[in-house]
XYZ file of N, CA and C in Angstrom:
399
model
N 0.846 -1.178 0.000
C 0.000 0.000 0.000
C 0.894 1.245 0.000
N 0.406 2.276 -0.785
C 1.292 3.622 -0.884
C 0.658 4.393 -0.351
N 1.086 6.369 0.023
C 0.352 6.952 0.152
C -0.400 7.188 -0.554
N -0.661 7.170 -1.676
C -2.048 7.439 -2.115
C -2.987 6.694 -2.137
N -2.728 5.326 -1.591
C -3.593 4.414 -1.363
C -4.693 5.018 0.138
N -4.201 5.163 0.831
C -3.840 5.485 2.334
C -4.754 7.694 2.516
N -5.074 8.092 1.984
C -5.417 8.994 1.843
C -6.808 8.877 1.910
N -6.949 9.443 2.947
C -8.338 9.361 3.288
C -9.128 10.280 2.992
N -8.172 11.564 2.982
C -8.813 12.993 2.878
C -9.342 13.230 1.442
N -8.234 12.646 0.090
C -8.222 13.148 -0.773
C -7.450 13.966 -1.633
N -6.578 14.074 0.036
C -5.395 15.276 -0.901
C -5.143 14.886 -1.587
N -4.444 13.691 -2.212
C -3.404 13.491 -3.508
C -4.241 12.992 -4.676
N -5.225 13.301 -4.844
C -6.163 13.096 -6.050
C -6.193 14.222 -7.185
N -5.899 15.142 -6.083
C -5.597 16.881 -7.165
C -4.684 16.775 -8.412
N -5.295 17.185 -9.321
C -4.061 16.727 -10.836
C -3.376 18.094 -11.407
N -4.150 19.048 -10.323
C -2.805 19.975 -10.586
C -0.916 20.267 -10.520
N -0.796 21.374 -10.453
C 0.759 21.034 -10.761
C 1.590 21.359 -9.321
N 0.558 21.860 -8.720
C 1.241 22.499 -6.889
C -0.004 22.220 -6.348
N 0.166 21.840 -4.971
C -0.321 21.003 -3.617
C -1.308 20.230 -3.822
N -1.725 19.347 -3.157
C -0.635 19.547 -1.262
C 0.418 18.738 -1.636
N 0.141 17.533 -2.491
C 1.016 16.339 -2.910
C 1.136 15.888 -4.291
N 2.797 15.404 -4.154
C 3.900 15.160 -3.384
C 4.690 16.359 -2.725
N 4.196 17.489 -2.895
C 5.341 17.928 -2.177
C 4.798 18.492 -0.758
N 3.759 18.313 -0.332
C 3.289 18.384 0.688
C 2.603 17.578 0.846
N 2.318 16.784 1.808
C 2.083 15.545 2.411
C 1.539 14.978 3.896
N 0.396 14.167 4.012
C 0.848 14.189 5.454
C 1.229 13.073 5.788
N 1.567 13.223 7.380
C 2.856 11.983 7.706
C 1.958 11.023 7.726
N 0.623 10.815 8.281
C 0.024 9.833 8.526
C 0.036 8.612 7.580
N -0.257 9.703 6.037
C -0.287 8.949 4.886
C 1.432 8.153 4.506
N 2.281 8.462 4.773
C 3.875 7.623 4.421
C 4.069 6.385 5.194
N 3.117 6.644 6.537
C 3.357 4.910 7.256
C 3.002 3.964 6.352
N 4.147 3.199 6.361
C 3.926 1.898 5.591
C 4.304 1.801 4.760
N 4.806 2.988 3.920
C 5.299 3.336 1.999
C 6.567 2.143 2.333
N 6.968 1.876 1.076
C 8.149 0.696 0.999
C 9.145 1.931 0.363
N 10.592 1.967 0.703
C 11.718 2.183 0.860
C 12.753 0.919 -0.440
N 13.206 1.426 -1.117
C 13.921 0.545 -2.482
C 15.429 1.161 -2.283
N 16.264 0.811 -2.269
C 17.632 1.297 -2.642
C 17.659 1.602 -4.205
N 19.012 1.707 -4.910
C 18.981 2.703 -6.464
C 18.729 1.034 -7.323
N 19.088 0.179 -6.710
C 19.556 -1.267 -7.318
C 17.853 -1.686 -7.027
N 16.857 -1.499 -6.846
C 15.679 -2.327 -6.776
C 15.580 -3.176 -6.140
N 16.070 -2.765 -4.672
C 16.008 -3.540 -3.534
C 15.026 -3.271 -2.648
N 14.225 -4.185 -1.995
C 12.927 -3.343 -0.594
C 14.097 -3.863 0.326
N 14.284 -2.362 1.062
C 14.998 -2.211 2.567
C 14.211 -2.452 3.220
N 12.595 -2.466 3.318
C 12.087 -1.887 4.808
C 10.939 -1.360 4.037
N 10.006 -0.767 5.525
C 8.889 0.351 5.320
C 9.144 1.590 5.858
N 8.506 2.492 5.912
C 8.404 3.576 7.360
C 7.200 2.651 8.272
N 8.220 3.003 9.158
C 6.932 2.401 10.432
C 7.022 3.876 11.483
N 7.584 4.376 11.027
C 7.283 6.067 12.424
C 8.202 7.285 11.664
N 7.323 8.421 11.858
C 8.339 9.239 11.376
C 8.714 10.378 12.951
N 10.072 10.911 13.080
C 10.340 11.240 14.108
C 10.328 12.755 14.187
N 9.675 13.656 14.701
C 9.457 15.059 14.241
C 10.446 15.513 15.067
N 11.161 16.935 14.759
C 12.394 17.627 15.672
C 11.140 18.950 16.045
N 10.634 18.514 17.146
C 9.222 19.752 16.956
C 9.909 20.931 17.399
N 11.346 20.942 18.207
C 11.776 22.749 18.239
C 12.314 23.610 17.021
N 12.336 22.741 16.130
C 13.495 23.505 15.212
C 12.235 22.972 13.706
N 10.903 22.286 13.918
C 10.000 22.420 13.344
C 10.499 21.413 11.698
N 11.339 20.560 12.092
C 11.518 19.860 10.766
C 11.196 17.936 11.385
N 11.467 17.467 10.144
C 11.320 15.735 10.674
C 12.934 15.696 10.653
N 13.333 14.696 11.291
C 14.371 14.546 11.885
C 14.580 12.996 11.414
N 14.141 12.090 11.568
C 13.843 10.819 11.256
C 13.036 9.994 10.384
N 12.834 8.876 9.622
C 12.092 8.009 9.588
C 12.058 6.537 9.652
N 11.576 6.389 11.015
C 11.912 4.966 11.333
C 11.494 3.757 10.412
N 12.617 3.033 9.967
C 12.302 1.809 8.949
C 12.095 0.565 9.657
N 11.416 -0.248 9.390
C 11.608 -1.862 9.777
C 11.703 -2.874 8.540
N 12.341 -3.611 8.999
C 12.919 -5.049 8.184
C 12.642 -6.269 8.809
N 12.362 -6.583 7.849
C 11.854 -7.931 8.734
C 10.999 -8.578 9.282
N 10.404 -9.936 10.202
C 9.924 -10.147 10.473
C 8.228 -10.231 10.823
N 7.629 -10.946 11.283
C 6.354 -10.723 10.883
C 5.348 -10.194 12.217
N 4.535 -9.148 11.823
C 3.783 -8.331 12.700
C 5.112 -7.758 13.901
N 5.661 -7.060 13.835
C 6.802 -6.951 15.068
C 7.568 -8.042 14.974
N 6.748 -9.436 15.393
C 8.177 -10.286 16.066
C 9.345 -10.454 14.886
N 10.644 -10.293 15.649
C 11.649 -10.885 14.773
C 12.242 -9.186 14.087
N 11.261 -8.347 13.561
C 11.643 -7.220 12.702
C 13.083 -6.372 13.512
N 13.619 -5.347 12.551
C 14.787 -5.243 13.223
C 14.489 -3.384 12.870
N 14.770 -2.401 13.595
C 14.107 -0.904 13.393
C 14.963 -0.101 13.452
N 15.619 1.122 11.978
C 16.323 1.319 11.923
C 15.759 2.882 11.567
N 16.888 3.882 12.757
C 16.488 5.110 12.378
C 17.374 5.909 11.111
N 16.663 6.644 9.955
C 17.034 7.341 8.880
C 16.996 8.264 8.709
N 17.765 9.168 8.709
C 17.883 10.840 8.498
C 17.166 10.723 7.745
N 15.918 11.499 7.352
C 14.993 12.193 6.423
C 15.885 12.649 5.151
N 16.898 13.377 5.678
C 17.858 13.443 4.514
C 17.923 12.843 3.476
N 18.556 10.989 3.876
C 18.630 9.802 3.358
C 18.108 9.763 2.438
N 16.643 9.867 2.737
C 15.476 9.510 1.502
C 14.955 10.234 0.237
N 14.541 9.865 -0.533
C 14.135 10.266 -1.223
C 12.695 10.391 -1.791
N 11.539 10.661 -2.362
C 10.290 10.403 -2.503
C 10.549 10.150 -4.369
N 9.795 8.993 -4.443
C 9.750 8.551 -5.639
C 8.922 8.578 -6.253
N 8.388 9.730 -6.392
C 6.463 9.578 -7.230
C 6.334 8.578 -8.153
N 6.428 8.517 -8.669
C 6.674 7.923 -9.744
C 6.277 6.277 -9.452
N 6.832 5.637 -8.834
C 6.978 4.322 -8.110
C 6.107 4.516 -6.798
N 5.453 5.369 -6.448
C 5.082 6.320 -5.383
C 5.685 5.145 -3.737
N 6.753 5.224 -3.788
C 7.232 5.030 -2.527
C 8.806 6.115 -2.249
N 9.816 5.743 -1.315
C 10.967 5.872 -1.346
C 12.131 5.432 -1.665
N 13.250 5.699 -2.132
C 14.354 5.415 -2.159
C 15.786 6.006 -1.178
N 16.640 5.177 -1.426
C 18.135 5.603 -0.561
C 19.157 5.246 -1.295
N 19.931 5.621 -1.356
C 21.266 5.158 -2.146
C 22.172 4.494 -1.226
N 21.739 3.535 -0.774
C 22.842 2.470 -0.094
C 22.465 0.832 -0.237
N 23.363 0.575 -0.546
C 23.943 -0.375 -0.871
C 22.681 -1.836 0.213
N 21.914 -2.921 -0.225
C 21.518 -3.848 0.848
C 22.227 -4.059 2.584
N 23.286 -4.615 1.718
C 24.220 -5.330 2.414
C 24.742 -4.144 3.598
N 24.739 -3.009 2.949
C 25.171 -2.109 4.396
C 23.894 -1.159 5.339
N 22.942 -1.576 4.272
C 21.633 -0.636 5.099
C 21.527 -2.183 6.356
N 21.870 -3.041 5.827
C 21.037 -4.792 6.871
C 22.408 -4.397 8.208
N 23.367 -4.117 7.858
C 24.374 -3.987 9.030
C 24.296 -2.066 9.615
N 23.533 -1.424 9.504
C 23.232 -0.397 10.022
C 22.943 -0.145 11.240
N 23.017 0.793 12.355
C 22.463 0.564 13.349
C 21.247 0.468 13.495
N 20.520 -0.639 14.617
C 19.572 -0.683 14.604
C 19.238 -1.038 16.105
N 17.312 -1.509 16.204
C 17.263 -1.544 17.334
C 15.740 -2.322 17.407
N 15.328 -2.738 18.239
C 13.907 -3.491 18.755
C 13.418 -2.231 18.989
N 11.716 -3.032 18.808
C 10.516 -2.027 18.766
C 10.793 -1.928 20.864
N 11.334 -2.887 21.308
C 11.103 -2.745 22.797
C 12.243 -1.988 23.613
N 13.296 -1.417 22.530
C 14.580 -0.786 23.187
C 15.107 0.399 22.251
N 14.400 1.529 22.057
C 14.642 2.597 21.525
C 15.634 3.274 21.806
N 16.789 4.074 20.862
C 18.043 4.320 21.063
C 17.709 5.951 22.216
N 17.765 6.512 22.794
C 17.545 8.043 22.988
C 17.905 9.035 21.864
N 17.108 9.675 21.127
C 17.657 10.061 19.794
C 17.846 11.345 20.071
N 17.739 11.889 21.329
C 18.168 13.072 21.338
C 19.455 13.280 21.926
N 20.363 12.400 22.405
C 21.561 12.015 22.253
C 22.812 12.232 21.111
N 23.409 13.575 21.642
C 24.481 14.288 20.728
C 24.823 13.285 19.760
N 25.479 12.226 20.689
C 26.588 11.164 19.868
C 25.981 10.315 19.011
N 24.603 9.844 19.225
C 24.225 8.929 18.433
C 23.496 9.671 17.221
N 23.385 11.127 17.573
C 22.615 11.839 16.620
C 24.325 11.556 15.381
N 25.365 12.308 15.751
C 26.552 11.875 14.938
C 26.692 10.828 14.353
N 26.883 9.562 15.361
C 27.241 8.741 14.701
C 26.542 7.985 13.771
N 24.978 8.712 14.066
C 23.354 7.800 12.868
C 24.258 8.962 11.204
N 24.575 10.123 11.557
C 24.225 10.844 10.505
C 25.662 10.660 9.817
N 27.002 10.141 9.912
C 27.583 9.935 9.605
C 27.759 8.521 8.974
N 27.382 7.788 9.663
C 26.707 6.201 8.565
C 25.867 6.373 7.633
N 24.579 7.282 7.463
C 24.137 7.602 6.259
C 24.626 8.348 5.366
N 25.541 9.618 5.850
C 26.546 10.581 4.923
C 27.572 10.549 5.595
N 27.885 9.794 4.593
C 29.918 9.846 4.965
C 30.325 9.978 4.107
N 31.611 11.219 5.041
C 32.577 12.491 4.342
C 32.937 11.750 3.165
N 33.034 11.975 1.986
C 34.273 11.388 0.920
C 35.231 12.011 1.066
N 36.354 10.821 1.063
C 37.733 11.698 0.901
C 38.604 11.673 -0.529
């Protein structure tokens, strides 16, 4: 299911050329969108998106992999950055690689990292953008 499946209101039915969607959106509607790397891979879904409500931007969107209804799944937080919106395919994309999004940090739905935590805010945003040298 995509967001436009998922739209209850109607917004994204408009066939004009500006709003609300894609480029305005609401979050409710992205739970669940599937996530593809550039290679036509499914990473994951959004299962939460994480709002930075002082500074008024999203900050996150939590992915899961895996497993069925919760058990087993493995939940990985993504700089908003990361992603991309794919109208087109109407889900998301990321440019990383399977094999290194599956070894990413991650975490259980029952042990959430503290994300407002300097260091882990670093060290999440440096595994998704890292410096080239």
């Amino acid at each position: 299911m995509n967001y436009e499946n998922r739209d209850m209101l109607g917004i994204y039915k408009n066939s004009q050329e500006y709003g609300p969607g894609p480029r305005l959106m609401g979050a409710n509607t992205l739970i669940g969108d599937n996530v593809y790397n550039l290679q036509e891979e499914h990473l994951g879904d959004i299962k939460e998106i994480m709002l930075d409500v002082p500074n008024g931007k999203i900050a996150y969107a939590v992915m899961s992999m895996g497993g069925v209804f919760t058990l087993g799944e493995k939940l990985f937080a993504v700089p908003w950055s990361a992603l991309t919106l794919d109208p087109k395919n109407k889900r998301f994309t990321m440019d990383m690689a399977k094999a290194r999004f599956e070894n990413a940090p991650g975490f259980s739905s029952d042990h959430w990292p503290n994300m407002a935590d300097e260091v882990w805010v670093t060290n999440l945003h440096t595994y998704y953008h890292p410096v080239e040298m």
